[in-house]
XYZ file of C-alpha atoms in Angstrom:
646
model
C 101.772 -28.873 77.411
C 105.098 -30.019 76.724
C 106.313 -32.958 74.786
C 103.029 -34.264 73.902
C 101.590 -34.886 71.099
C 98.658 -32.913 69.247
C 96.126 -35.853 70.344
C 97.440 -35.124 73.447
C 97.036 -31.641 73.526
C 93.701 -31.999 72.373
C 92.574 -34.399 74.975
C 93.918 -32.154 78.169
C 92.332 -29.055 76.311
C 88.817 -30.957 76.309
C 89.271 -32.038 80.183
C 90.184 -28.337 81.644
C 86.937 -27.168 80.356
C 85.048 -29.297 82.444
C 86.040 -27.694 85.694
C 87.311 -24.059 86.901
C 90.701 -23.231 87.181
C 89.746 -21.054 90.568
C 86.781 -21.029 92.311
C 86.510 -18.767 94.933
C 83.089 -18.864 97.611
C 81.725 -16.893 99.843
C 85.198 -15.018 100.489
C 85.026 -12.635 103.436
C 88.639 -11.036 104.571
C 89.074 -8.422 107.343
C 92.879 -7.968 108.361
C 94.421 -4.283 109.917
C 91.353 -2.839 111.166
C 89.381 -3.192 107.737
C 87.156 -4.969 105.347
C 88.902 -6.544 102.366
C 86.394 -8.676 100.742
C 82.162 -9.571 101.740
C 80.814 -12.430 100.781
C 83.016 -12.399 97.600
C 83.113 -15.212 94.800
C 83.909 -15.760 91.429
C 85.232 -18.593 89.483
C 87.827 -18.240 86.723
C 87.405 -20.688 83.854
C 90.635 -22.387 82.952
C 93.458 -20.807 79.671
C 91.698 -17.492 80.559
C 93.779 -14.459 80.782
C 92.442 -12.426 84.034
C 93.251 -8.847 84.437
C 92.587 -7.648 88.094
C 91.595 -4.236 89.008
C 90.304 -2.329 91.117
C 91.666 1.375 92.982
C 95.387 1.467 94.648
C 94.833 0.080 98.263
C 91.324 -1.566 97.566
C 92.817 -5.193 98.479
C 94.322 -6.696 94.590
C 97.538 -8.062 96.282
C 95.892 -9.225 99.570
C 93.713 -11.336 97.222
C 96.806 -12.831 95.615
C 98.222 -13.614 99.056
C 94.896 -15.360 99.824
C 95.192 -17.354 96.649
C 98.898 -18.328 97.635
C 98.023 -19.536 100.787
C 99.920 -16.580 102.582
C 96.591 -15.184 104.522
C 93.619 -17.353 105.050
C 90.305 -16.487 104.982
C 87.039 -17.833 107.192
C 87.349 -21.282 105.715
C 87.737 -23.369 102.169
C 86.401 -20.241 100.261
C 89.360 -20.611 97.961
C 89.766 -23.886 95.945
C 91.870 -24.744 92.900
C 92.227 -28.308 91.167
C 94.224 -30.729 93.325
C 97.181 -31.544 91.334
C 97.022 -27.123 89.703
C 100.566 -25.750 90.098
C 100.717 -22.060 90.975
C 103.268 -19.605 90.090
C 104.011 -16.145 90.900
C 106.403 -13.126 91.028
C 106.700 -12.030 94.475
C 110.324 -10.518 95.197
C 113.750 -10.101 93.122
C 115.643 -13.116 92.344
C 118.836 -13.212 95.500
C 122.011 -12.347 94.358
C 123.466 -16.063 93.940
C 126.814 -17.101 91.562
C 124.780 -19.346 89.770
C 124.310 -17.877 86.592
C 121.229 -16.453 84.981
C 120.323 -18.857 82.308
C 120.872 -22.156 84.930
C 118.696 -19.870 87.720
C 115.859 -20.338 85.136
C 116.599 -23.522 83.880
C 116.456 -25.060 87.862
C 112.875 -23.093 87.539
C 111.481 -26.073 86.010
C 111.804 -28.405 89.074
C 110.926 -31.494 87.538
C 113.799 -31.125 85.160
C 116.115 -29.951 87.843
C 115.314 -33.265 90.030
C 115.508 -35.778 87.428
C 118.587 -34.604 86.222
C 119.691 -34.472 89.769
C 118.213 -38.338 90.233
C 120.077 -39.370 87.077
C 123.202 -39.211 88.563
C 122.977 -41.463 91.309
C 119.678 -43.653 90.112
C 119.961 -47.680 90.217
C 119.915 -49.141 86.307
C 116.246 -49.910 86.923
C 115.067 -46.580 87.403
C 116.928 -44.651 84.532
C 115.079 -45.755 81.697
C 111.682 -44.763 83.743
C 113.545 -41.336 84.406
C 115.116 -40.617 80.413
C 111.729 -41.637 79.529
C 110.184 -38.654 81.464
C 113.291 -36.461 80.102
C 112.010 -36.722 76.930
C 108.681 -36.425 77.635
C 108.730 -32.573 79.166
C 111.559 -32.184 75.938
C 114.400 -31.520 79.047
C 116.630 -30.973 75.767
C 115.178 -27.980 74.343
C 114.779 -26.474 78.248
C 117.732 -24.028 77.615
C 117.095 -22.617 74.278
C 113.028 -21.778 76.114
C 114.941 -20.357 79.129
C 117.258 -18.110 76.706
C 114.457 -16.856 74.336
C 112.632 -15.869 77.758
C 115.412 -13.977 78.674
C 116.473 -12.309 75.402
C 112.760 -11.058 75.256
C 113.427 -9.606 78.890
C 116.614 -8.005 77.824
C 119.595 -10.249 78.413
C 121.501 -10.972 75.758
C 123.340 -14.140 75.269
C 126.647 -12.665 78.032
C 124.604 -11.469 80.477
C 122.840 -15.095 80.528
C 125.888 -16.583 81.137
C 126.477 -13.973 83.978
C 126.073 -15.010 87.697
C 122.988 -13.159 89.442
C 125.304 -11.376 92.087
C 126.446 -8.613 89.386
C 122.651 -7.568 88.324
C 121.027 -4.884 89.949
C 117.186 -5.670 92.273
C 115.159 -4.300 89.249
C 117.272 -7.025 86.641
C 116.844 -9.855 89.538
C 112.912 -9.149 89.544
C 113.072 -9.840 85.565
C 115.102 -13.053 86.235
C 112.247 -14.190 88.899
C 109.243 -12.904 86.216
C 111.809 -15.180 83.346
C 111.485 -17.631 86.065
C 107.878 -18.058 86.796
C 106.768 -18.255 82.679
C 109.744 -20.754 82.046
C 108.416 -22.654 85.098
C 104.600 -22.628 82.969
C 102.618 -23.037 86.040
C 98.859 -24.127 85.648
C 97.725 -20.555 87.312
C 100.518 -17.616 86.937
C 99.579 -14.589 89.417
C 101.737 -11.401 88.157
C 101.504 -8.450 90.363
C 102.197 -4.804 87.609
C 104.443 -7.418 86.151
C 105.495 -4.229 83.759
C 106.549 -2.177 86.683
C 110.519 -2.801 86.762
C 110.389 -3.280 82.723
C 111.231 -0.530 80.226
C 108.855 -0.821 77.195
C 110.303 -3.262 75.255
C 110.239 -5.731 78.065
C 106.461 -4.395 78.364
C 106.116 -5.337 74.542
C 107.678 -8.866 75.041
C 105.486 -9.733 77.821
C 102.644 -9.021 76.300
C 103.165 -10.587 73.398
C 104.240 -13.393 75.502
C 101.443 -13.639 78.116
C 99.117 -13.680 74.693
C 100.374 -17.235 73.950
C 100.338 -18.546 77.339
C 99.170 -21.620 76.842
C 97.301 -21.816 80.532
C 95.929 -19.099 82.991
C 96.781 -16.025 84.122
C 95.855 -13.788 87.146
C 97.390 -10.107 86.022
C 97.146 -7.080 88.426
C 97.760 -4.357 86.161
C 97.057 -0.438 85.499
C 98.729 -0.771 82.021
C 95.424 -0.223 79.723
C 97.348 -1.622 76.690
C 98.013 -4.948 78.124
C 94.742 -5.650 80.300
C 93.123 -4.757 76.408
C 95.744 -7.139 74.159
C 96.150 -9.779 76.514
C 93.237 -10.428 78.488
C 89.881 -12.645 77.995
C 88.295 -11.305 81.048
C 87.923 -8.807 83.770
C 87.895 -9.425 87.354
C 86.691 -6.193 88.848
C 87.612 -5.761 92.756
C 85.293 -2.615 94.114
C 82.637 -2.192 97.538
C 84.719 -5.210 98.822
C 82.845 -7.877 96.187
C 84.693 -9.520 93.090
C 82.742 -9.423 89.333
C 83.927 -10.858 86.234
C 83.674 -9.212 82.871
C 84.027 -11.477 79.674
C 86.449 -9.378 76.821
C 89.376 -6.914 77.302
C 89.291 -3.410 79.777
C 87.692 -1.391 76.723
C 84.598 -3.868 76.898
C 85.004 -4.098 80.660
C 84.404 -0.166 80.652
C 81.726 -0.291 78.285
C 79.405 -2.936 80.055
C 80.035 -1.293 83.369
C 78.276 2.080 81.881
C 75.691 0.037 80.400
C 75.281 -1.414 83.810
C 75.437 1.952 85.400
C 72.902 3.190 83.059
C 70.395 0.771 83.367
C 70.937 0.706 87.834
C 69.995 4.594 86.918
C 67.311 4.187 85.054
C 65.908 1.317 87.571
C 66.490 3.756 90.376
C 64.791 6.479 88.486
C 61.638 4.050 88.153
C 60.980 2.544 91.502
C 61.598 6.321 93.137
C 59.015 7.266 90.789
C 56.716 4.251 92.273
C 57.968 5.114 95.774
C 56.681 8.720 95.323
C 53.680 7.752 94.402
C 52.790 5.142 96.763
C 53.463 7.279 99.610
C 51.331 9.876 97.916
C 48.481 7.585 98.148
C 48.963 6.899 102.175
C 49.618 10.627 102.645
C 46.291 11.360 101.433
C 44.167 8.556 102.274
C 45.797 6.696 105.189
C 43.062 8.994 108.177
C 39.787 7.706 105.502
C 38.193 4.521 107.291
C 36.734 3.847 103.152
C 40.633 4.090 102.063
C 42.220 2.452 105.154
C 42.738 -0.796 103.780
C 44.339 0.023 100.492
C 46.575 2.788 102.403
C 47.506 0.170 104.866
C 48.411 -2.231 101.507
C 50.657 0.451 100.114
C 52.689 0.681 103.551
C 53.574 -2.689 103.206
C 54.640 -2.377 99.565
C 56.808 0.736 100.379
C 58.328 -1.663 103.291
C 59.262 -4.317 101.119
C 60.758 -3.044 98.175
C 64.194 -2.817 98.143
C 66.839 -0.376 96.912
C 68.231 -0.068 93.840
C 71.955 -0.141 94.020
C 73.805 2.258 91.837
C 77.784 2.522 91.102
C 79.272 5.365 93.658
C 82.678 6.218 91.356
C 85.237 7.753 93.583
C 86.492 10.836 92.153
C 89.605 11.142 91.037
C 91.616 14.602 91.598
C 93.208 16.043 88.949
C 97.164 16.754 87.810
C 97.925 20.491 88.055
C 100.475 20.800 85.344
C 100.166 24.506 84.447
C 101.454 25.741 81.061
C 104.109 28.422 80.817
C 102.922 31.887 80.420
C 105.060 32.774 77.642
C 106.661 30.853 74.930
C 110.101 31.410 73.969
C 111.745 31.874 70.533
C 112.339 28.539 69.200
C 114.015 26.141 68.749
C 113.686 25.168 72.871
C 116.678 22.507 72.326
C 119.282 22.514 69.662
C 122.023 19.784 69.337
C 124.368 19.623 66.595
C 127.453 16.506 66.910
C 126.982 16.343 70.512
C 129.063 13.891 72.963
C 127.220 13.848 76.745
C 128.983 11.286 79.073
C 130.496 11.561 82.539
C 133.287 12.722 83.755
C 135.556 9.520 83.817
C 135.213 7.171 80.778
C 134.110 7.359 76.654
C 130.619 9.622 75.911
C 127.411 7.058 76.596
C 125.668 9.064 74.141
C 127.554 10.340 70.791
C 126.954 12.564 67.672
C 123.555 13.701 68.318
C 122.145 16.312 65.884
C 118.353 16.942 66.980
C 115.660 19.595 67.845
C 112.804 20.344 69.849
C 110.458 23.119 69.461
C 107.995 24.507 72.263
C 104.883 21.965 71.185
C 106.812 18.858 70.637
C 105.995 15.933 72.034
C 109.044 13.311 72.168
C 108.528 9.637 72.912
C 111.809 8.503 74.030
C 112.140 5.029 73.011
C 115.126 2.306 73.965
C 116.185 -0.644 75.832
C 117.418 0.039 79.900
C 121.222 1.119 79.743
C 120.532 2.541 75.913
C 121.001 5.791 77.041
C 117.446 7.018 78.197
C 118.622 8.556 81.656
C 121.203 10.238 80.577
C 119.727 12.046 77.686
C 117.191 12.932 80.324
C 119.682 14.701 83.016
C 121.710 16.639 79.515
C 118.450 18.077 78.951
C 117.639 18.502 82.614
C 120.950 21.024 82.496
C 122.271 18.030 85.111
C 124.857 16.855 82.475
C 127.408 18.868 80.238
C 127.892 17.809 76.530
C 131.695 17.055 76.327
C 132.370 17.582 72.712
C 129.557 19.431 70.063
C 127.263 21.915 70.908
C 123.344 22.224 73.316
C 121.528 25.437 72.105
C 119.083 26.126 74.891
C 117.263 29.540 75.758
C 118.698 30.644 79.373
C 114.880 31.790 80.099
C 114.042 27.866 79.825
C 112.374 26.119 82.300
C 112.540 22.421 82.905
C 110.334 20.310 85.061
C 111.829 16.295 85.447
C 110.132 13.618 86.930
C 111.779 10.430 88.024
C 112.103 7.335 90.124
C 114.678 7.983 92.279
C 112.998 11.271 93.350
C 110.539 8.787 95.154
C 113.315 6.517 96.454
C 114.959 9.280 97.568
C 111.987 10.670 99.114
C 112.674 10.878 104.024
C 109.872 8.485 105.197
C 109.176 10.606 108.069
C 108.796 13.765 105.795
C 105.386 14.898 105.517
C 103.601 16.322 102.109
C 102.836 19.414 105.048
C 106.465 20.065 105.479
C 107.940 19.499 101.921
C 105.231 22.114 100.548
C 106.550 24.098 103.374
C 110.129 23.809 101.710
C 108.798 24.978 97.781
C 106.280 27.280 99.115
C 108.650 29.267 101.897
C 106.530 32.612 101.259
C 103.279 30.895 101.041
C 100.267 31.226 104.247
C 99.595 27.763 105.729
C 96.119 28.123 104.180
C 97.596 28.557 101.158
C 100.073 25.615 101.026
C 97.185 23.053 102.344
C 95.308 24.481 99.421
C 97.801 23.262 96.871
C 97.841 19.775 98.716
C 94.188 19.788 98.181
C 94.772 20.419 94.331
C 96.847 17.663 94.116
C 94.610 15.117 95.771
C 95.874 15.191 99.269
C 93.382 15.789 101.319
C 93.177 17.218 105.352
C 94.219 13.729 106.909
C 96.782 12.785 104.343
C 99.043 16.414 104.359
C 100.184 15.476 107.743
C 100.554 11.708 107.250
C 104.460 10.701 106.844
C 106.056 9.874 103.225
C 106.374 6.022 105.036
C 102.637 6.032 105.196
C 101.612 7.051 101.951
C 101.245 4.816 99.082
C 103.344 4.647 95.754
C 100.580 6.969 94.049
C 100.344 9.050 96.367
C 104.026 9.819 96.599
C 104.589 10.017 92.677
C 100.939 12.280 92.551
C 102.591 14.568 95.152
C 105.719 14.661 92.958
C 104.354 15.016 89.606
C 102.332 18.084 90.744
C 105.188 19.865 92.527
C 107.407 19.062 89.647
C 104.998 20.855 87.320
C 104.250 23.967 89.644
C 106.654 26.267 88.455
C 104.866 26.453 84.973
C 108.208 24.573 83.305
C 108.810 25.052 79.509
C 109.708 21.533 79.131
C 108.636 18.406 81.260
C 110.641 15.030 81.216
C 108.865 12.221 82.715
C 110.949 9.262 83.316
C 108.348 6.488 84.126
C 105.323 8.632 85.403
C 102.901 5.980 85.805
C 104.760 2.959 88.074
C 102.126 3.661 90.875
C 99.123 5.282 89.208
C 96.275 3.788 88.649
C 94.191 3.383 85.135
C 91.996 6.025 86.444
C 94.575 8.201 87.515
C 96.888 7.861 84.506
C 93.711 8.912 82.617
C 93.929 12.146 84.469
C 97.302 12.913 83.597
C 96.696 12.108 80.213
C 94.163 14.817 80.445
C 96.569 17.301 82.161
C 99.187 16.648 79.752
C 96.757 17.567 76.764
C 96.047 20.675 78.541
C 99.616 21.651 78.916
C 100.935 23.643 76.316
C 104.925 23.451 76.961
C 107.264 20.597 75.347
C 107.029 16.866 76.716
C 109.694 14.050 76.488
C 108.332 10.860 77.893
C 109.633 7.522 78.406
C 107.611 5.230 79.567
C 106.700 1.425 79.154
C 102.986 2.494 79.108
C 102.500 1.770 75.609
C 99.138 3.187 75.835
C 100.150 6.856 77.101
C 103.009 6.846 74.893
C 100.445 6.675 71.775
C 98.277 8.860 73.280
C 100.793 11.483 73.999
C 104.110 11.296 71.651
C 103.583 12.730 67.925
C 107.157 11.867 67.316
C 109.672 9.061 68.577
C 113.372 9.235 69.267
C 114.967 5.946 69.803
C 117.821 5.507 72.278
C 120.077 2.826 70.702
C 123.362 1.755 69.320
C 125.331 5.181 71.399
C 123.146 7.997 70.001
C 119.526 9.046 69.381
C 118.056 9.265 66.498
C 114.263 10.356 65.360
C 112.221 6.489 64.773
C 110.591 6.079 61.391
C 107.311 4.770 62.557
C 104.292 4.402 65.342
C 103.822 2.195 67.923
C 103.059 -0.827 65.827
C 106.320 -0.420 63.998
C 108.380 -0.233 67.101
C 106.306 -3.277 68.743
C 107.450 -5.399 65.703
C 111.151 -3.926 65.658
C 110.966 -4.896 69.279
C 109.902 -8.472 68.962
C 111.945 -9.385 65.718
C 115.059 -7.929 67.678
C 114.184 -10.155 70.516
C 114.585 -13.332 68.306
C 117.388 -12.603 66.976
C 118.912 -12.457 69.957
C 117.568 -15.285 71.269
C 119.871 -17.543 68.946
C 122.913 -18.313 70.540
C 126.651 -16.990 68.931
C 127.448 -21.026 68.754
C 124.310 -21.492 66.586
C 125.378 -18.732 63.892
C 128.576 -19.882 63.989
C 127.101 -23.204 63.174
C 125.277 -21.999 60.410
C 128.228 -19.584 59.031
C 130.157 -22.905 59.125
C 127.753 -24.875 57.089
C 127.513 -22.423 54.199
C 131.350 -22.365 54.056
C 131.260 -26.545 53.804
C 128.677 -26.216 50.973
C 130.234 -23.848 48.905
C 133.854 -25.215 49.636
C 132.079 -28.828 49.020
C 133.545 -28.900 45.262
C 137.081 -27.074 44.224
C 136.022 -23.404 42.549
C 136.069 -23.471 38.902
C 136.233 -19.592 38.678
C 137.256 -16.689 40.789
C 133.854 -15.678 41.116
C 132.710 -18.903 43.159
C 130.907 -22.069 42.402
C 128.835 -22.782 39.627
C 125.431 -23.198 39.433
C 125.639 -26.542 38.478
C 128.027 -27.407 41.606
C 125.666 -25.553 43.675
C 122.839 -27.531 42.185
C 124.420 -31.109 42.958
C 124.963 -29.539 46.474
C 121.404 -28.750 46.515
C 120.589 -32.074 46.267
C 123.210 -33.982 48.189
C 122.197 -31.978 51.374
C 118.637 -32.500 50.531
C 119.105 -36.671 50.467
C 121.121 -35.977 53.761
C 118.106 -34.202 55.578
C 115.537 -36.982 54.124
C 117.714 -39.958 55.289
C 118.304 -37.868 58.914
C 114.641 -37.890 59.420
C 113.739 -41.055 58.449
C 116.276 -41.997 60.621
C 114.622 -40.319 63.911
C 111.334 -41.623 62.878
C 112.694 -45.334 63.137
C 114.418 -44.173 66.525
C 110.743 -42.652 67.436
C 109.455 -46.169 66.813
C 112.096 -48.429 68.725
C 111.285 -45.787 71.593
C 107.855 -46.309 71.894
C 107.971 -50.062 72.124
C 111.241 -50.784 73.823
C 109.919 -51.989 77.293
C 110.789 -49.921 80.213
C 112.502 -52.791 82.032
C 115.630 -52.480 79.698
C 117.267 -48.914 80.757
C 120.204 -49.673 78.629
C 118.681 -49.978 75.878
C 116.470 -47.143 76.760
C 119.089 -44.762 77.285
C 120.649 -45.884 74.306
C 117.865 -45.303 71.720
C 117.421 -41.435 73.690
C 121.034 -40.671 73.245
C 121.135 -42.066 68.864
C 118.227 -39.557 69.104
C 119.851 -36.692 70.101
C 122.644 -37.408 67.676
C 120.657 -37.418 64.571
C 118.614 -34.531 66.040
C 121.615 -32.461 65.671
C 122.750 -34.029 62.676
C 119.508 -33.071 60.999
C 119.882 -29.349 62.426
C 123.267 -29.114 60.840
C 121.819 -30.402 57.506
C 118.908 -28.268 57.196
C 121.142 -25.272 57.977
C 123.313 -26.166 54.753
C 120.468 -27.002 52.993
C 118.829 -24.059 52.959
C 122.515 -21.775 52.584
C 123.166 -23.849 49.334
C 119.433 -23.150 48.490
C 120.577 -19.608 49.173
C 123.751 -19.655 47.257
C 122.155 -21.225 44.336
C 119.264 -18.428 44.159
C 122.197 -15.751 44.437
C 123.867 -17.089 41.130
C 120.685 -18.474 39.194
């Protein structure tokens, strides 16, 4: 809640317990010849972070569609509170001139119109409207939208940037920047992590943690549905159930449940048996008739015990190389790789990987990632230094464009056909089989398959030549939790060398024992886990969030201060002159905030009616705002200075 004050905050907090944030009744969907949702409901209390799952295709973003308003159910099944604003992340940003920062900024509607409305209101209406301005803090709206935005991976020149020169994956971040600067009442992200690399995927969640209302997150990244969310909205068999606690609790109450639908089952078969026992044997006796005929009736009434049917899940076939080479696999020593035209993107690189290394490839999107990739691939040439590599070597490398690339009216059939040229048909449709396509599907075009089932077909045929060495660039955009649990399993399995990038924090712990980081033109091992590089991630991200006018600003108010009284020695001010500096900026900052307190005051009982005066007051305030940033800047650098020479 912005602008208001803690009373404030606390009041609102009290009132949004008191009804649900989404209520949903009685839901029944059929669309394209199927069954989405029976007789669904659920109601989502409100600040709760949701995570959504369910299988690929089982009807997650049909429900957010339904929740937007985009398909409509039977009736009112779907109800939110009147005045709820809704947000979401549906398509990339277009490709306007306006420029990134101002495309969020005009996110926040009610800012954009009353800024809009100031410029041509009547004298009576602009005290009502700088009144309003202050109240959602419309002055601290840009330094939100760039912190957003640094955290996403824009640094302070590519804010200022104008959305026609970014690429459809950086236009989906600006739209994601946009819908949490916007700070609807419900946010509904769809694998909000999917066109992020894993820094992004750090930010966000670190982000979506703090969210101050609720969220609605489809997502097959186990690391976020377990940091970030409160509950568990489980989609299967067409019904909706909520889980209190993160996906690791989720999975552990849904065994217990299992368990104890078993061991019901178990029981009333057991009662079943031996009911019908009884009318078996005693059903023709006139003396036994009547309790036989009792027992009948019992059998007829009771009901089945539901169980949980879990669809299996094939496995990855990622078989292991027969024989190892000698190491090392890789050797680089001072190596440039770069293209053809223009300086090396990667230089100096002095590194090694042996047959059982596992390499988590760490780095921001344009650090270098891709192109270390294809040099290892054998796609790229270093320029300058030297690649040691055995000639017997065999790589396997996975990536997203090898999906993108992919002919929609190819069939899995035919490209098996195509790998597999000396193979019997039986034979190829037996490898389909092993890697989850089944009869129906092998014949079904590229067009018709889903995003899993595309990268699953990849993945596998990538991996069937036994490779010494498998890069995965971004394995898991269109698995599923259950599925990227089986190729966490086939990757265990697999004895060769792995290098992985990936913004699935949770496979990159589970896989990588050692980190390179892509950064600053060159890769070097990372000193640290997971948790280090989460941190590194997030204090990087606020440091760039600060704006080159703001560190100028503070560069130029240590100069004043220690340039405040002539030098008395070559070796820079004394201690006492720093001391008297000390204080002097101390007094400053005391008399600056008394002075916005009294402005504070006038503010809150200057009547509305006067818009002059109004406006005056808000602009004084905005003054000594900035007067008091500038003076607790060279406070604390003559605090600083003093310590230095104390």
């Amino acid at each position: 809640m912005r602008g208001g004050s803690l009373l404030e905050e606390r009041i609102f907090a009290l009132r949004t317990f008191s009804f649900a944030m989404l209520q949903i009744t009685n839901l029944t969907f059929n669309a394209w010849g199927r069954q989405f949702l029976d007789d669904a409901s659920v109601s989502l209390p409100p600040g709760s972070k949701v995570g959504l799952v369910g299988r690929n295709g089982i009807g997650k973003s049909t429900l957010f569609k339904i929740i937007l308003g985009e398909l409509a159910g039977n009736g009112d099944e779907v109800s939110l509170p009147r005045t709820a604003r809704i947000g979401s992340v549906d398509q990339e940003h277009p490709a306007t001139p306006v420029s990134v920062v101002e495309t969020i900024l005009e996110a926040d509607t009610e800012r954009h119109d009353l800024l809009g409305r100031l410029e041509t209101a009547e004298p009576e209406e602009m005290g009502e409207i700088w009144t309003r301005l202050i109240e959602i803090d419309a002055d601290g709206a840009p330094s939100r939208a760039a912190e957003i935005l640094a955290g996403l991976g824009f640094d302070h020149e590519n804010q200022q940037r104008p959305m026609s020169e970014f690429s459809g994956g950086w236009r989906m971040r600006v739209a994601l920047a946009a819908a949490l600067f916007a700070q609807p009442d419900m946010l509904l992200l769809d694998e909000p992590t999917n066109y992020l690399d894993l820094e992004g995927a750090l930010w966000l969640e670190a982000r979506l943690k703090k969210y101050p209302a609720t969220a609605l997150i489809i997502s097959h990244d186990r690391e976020m549905l377990n940091e970030v969310c409160t509950h568990i909205l489980h989609l299967a068999n067409r019904k909706l159930e909520i889980y209190t606690g993160n996906y690791d609790q989720f999975e552990q109450a849904r065994a217990e449940k299992a368990r104890l639908q078993l061991s019901a089952k178990a029981k009333q078969d057991a009662e079943r048996a031996h009911l019908q026992s009884f009318v078996d044997r005693f059903k023709a006796k006139a003396s036994k008739a009547a309790q036989a005929q009792s027992r009948m009736k019992r059998l007829a009434k009771m009901q089945p015990v539901s169980t949980t049917i879990e669809e299996r899940v094939a496995p990855f076939t990622l078989p292991s190389p027969p024989r190892p080479l000698a190491p090392p696999l890789i050797r680089l020593e001072r190596a440039n790789v770069g293209y053809e035209t223009g300086r090396p993107i990667l230089r100096n690189l002095n590194l090694r990987m042996d047959l059982d290394d596992r390499i988590g490839l760490l780095g921001v999107n344009g650090a270098g990632k891709s192109t270390f990739a294809k040099m290892i691939a054998g796609a790229l040439k270093v320029t300058e230094g030297e690649l040691h590599r055995d000639r017997k070597m065999r790589v396997g490398w996975f990536h997203q464009h090898q999906i993108e690339a992919m002919d929609p009216t190819d069939t899995p059939l035919e490209i098996i056909r195509r790998a597999m040229p000396e193979a019997t048909e039986a034979g190829r449709r037996s490898k389909l089989a092993q890697f989850g396509l089944n009869y129906e599907k092998q014949e079904t075009t590229v067009d018709s398959l889903s995003g899993g089932e595309r990268a699953r077909l990849l993945l596998n045929m990538v991996a069937m030549e036994a490779p010494h060495v498998l890069i995965l660039d971004e394995p898991t955009n269109h698995l599923d939790i259950d599925s990227r649990r089986a190729l966490l399993d086939a990757l265990n399995d697999y004895t060769g060398a792995v290098i992985l990038i990936t913004h699935d924090r949770s496979l990159m712990e589970m896989v990588a024992d050692r980190l390179w980081l892509a950064a600053d033109g060159t890769v070097k091992p990372f000193d640290g886990d997971m948790d280090d590089y989460a941190k590194f991630v997030l204090d990087r991200a606020k440091q760039a969030a600060v704006k080159p006018s703001q560190i100028k600003k503070e560069e130029a108010a240590v100069a004043s201060t220690s340039n405040a009284r002539p030098q008395k020695q070559k070796g820079g001010p004394s201690p006492s002159t720093l001391r008297h500096a000390v204080k002097k900026a101390e007094e400053r900052v005391v008399a600056l905030t008394a002075e916005i307190s009294r402005i504070d005051d006038d503010l809150a009982n200057a009547a509305v009616s006067n818009p002059k005066a109004l406006e005056g007051l808000t602009r004084a305030r905005a003054r000594s705002q900035a007067d008091l940033d500038a003076a607790e800047a060279a406070w604390m650098a003559a605090e600083e200075a003093l310590a230095e020479v104390a």
